[in-house]
XYZ file of C-alpha atoms in Angstrom:
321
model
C -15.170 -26.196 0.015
C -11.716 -25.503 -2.244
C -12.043 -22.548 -4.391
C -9.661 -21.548 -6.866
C -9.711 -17.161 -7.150
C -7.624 -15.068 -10.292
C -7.102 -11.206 -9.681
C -6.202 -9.651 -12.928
C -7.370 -6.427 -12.426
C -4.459 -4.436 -12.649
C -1.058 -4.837 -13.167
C -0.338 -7.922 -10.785
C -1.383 -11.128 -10.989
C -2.630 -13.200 -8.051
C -3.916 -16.628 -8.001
C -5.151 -18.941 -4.912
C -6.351 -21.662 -3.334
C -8.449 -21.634 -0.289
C -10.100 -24.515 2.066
C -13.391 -22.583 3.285
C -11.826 -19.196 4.627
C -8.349 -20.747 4.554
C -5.634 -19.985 2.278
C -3.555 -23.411 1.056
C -1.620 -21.742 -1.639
C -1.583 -18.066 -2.989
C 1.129 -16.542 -5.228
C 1.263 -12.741 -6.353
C 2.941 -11.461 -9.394
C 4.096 -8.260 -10.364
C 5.337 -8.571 -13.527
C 3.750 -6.122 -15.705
C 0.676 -6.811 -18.163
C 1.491 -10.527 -18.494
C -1.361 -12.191 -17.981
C -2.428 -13.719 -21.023
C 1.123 -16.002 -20.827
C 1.363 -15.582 -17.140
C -1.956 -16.701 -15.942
C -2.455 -20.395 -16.954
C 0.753 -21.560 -16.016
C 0.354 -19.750 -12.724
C -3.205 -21.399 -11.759
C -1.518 -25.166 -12.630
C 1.573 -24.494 -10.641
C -0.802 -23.322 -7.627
C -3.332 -26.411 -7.839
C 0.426 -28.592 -8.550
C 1.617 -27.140 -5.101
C -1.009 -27.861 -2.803
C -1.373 -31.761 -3.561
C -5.001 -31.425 -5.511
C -6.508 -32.103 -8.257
C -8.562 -30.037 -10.428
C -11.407 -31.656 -10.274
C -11.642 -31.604 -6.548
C -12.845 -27.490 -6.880
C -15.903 -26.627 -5.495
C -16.024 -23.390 -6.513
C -14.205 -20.423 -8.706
C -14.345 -16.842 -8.220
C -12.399 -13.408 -9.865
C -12.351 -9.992 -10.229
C -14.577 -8.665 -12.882
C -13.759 -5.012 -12.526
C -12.754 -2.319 -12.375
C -9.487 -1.579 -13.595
C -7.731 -3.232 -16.989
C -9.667 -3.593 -19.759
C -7.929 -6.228 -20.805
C -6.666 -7.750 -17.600
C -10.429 -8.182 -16.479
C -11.490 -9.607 -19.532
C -8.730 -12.140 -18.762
C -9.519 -13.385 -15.886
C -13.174 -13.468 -16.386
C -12.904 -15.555 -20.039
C -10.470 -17.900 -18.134
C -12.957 -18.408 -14.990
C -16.040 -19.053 -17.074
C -14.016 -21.362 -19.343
C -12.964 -23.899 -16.385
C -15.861 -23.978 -13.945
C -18.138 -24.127 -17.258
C -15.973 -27.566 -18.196
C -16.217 -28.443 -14.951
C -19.412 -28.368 -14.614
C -18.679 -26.116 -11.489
C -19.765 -22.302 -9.883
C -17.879 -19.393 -10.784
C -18.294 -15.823 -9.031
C -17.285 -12.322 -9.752
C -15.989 -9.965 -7.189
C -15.230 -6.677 -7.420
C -11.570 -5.379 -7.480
C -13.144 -2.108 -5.115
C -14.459 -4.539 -2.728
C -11.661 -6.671 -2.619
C -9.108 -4.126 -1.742
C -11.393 -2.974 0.885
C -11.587 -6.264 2.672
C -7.800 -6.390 3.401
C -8.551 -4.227 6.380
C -11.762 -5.460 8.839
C -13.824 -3.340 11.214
C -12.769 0.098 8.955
C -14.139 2.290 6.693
C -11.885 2.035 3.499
C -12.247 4.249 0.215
C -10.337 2.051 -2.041
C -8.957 3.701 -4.968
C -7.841 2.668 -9.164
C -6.180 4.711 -11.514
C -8.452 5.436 -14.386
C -6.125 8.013 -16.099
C -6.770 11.530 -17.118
C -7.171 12.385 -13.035
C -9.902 9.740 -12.352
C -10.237 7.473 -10.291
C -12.239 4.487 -9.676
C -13.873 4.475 -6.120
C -16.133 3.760 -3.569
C -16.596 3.520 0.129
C -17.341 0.444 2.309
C -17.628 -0.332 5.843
C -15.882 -3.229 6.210
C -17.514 -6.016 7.973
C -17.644 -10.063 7.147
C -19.095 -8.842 4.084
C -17.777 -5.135 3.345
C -20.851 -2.738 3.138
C -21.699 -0.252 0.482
C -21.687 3.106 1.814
C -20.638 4.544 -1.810
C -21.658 3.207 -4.860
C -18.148 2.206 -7.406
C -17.966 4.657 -9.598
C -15.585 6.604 -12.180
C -14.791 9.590 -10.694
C -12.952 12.875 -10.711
C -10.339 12.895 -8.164
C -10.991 15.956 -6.977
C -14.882 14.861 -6.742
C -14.673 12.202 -4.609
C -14.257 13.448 -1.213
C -17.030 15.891 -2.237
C -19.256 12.581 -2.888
C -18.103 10.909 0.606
C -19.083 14.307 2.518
C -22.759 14.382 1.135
C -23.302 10.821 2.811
C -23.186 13.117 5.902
C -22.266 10.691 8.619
C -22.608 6.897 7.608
C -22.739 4.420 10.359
C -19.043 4.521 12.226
C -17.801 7.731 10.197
C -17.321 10.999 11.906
C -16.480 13.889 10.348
C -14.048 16.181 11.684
C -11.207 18.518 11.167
C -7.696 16.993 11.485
C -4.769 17.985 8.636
C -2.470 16.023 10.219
C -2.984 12.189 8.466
C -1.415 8.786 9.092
C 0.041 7.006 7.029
C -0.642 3.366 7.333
C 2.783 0.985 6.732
C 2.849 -2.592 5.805
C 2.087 -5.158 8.422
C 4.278 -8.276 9.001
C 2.945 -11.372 7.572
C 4.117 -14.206 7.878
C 5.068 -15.296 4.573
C 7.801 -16.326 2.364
C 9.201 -13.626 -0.560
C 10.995 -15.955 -3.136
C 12.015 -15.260 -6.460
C 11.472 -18.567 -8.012
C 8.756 -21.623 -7.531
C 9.445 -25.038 -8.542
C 9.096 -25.518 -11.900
C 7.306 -21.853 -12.771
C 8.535 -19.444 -14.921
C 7.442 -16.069 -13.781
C 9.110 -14.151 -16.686
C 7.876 -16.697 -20.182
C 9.438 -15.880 -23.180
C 7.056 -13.769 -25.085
C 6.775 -13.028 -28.342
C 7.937 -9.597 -30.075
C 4.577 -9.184 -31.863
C 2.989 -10.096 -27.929
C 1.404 -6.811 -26.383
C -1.960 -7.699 -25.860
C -1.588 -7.034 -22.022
C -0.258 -3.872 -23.043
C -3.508 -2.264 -21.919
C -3.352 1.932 -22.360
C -7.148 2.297 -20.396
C -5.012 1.544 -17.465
C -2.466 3.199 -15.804
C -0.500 1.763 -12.460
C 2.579 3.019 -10.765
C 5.493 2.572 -13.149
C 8.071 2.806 -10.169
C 5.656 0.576 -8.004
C 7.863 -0.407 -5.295
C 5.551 -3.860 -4.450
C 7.360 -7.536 -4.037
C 7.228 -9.046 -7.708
C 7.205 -12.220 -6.256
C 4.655 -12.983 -2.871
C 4.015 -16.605 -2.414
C 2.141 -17.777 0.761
C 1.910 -21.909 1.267
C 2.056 -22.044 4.644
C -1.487 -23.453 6.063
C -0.954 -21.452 8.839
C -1.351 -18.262 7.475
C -5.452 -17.401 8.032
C -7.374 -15.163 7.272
C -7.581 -14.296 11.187
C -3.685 -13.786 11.195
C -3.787 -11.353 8.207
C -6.687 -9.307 9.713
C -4.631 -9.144 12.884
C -1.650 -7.992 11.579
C -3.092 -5.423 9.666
C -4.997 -3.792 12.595
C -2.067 -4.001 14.553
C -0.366 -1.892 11.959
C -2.211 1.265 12.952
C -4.917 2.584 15.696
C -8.203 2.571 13.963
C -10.292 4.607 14.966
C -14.614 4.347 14.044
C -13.358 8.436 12.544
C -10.807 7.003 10.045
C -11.028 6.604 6.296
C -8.335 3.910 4.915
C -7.638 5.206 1.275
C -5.371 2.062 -0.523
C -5.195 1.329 -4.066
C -3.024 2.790 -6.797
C -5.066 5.704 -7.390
C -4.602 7.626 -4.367
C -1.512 9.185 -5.640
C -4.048 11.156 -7.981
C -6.656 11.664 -5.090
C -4.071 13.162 -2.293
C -3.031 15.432 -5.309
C -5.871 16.729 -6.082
C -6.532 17.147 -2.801
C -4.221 19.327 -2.273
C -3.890 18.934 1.879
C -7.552 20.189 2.144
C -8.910 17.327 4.317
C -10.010 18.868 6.873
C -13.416 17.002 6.488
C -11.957 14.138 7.528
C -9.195 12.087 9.002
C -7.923 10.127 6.288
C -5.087 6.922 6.424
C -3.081 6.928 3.287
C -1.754 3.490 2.605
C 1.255 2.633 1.464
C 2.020 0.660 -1.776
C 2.672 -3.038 -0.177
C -1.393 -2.741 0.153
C -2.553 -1.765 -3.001
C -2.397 -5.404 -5.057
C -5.807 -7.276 -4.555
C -5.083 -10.293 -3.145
C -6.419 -13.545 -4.170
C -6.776 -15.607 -1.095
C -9.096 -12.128 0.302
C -11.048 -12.215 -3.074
C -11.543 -16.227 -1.987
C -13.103 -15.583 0.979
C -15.026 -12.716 0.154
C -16.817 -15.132 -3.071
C -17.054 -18.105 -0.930
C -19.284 -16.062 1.810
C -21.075 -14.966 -1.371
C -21.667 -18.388 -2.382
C -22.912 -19.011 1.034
C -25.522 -16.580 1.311
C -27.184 -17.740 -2.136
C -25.368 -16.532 -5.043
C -25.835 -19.226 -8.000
C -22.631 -18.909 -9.254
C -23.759 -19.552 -12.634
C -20.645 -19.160 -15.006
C -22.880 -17.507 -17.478
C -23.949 -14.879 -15.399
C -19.960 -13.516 -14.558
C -19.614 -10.271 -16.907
C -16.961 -7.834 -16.346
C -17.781 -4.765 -14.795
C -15.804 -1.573 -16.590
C -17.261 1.582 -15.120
C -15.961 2.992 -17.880
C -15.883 3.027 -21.342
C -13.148 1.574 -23.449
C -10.578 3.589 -25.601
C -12.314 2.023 -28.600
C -15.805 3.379 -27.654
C -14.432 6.866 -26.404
C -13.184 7.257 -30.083
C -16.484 6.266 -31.280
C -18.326 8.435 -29.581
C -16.150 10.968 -30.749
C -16.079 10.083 -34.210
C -20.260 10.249 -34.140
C -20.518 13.353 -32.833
C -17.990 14.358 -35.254
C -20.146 13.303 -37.922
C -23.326 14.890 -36.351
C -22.219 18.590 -36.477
């Protein structure tokens, strides 16, 4: 089965195309909030590169939430809009679920900026399929590890006092960083009146440190190599919670060193992009086990409300008193 996947959840952009569980093509962007001039010309180059046609996908998949408002609604619009002309499945994944999945046989609290000290967040035990354990949610920083210690003690999670974390570092794949791929331009020329990915209900890492260019064609990079590489990063242990995403700056603040309830892994920032190719696999196991993959059915998933209906809200109560 080839499946095409789009994450445009956040601030990078990541597009890929997968054989089964297999990754033929992937590229990665970090460019900023791009992706209404970034994304198109990104999914043609990837199908260009690995030798197939459109019409030859079986299947498309993306991230419907959470994270940017405007990123999500992206990817979801431009999902729905192919597989629906080509007659084809599309699937929605979340952005929680596919951070999580980057590291199997863990438990993994990935974690989004929401601004204003939230977060969103949940918990998974990560197995083929990652398991809920904690529902996503928008949360209070300082509430979540609060929410994770009234699960008690989930299946492989052990509480226990240690203030001494790890710090997880990135593992070596074997991939290519390039700054250029034949015949795409990663930075278009955009015009000055051009800032609808501009999207203020979002807030990443300004001085992000990730790779703004990860492309991955070699066929034998799998999904077995990743997973390896990324356990061999660190000693998991069945005690260990692996926070990643680009909220856990806010969480470890408000934290304030008080997690003694816990042994936590803080990630470092080469892990917190979803990746495409992981987002493939995740949708095509999905598709497996029954999901229709009806186009009309893929709605994005906020967890919040927008800046448009915050002020709203306002406004009417406003007008109430």
């Amino acid at each position: 089965m080839l499946i095409l996947s789009v994450d445009t959840s956040g601030k990078s952009l990541s597009v890929s195309l997968c054989e089964d569980e297999m990754p033929l093509v992937e590229t990665t962007l970090n460019l900023g909030y791009k992706h209404s001039v970034t994304l198109q010309p990104l999914i043609e180059d990837v199908i260009k590169r690995s030798g197939r046609d459109k019409r030859e996908i079986d299947l498309f998949a993306c991230t419907n939430g959470p994270g940017s408002f405007t990123g999500i609604r992206i990817g979801v619009a431009a999902i729905k809009t192919i597989a629906w002309a080509l007659g084809k499945p599309a699937i929605g994944v979340s952005s929680l679920e596919t951070l999580a999945a980057s590291f199997p046989s863990a438990i993994v609290c990935p974690v989004l900026d929401a601004r204003g000290g939230r977060v969103f967040s949940a918990l998974y035990k990560v197995t083929n399929i990652p398991e809920e354990l904690l529902a996503p949610a928008n949360r209070q920083s300082k509430d979540l590890w609060q929410d994770i210690n009234r699960l008690g003690q989930p299946s492989g999670l052990i509480s226990r006092p240690d203030p001494d974390s790890s710090q997880l570092s990135a593992p070596d794949y074997d991939t290519d960083f390039s700054n250029s791929v034949s015949g795409f331009d990663p930075n278009p020329v955009l015009n000055s009146d051009s800032n609808l990915d501009s999207d203020p209900g979002y807030n990443s890492d300004p001085d992000s440190n990730l790779n703004p260019y990860f492309n991955s064609d070699d066929e034998s990079l799998s999904r077995m190599d990743v997973d390896t590489n990324i356990e061999a990063a660190v000693e998991l242990k069945p005690d260990q919670i692996i926070v990643v995403g680009d909220g856990l700056p806010a969480v470890r603040s408000a934290l304030n060193g008080e997690f003694a309830e816990t042994q936590v892994i803080w990630t470092t920032q080469e892990h917190w992009t979803p990746r495409a190719s992981i987002l493939s696999r995740l949708a095509y196991l999905k598709f497996k086990a029954g999901d229709s993959g009806d186009p009309f059915a893929l709605i994005p998933e906020y967890y919040s409300l927008s800046q448009a209906e915050r002020l709203y809200e306002k406004k009417d109560e406003q007008n109430k008193t």
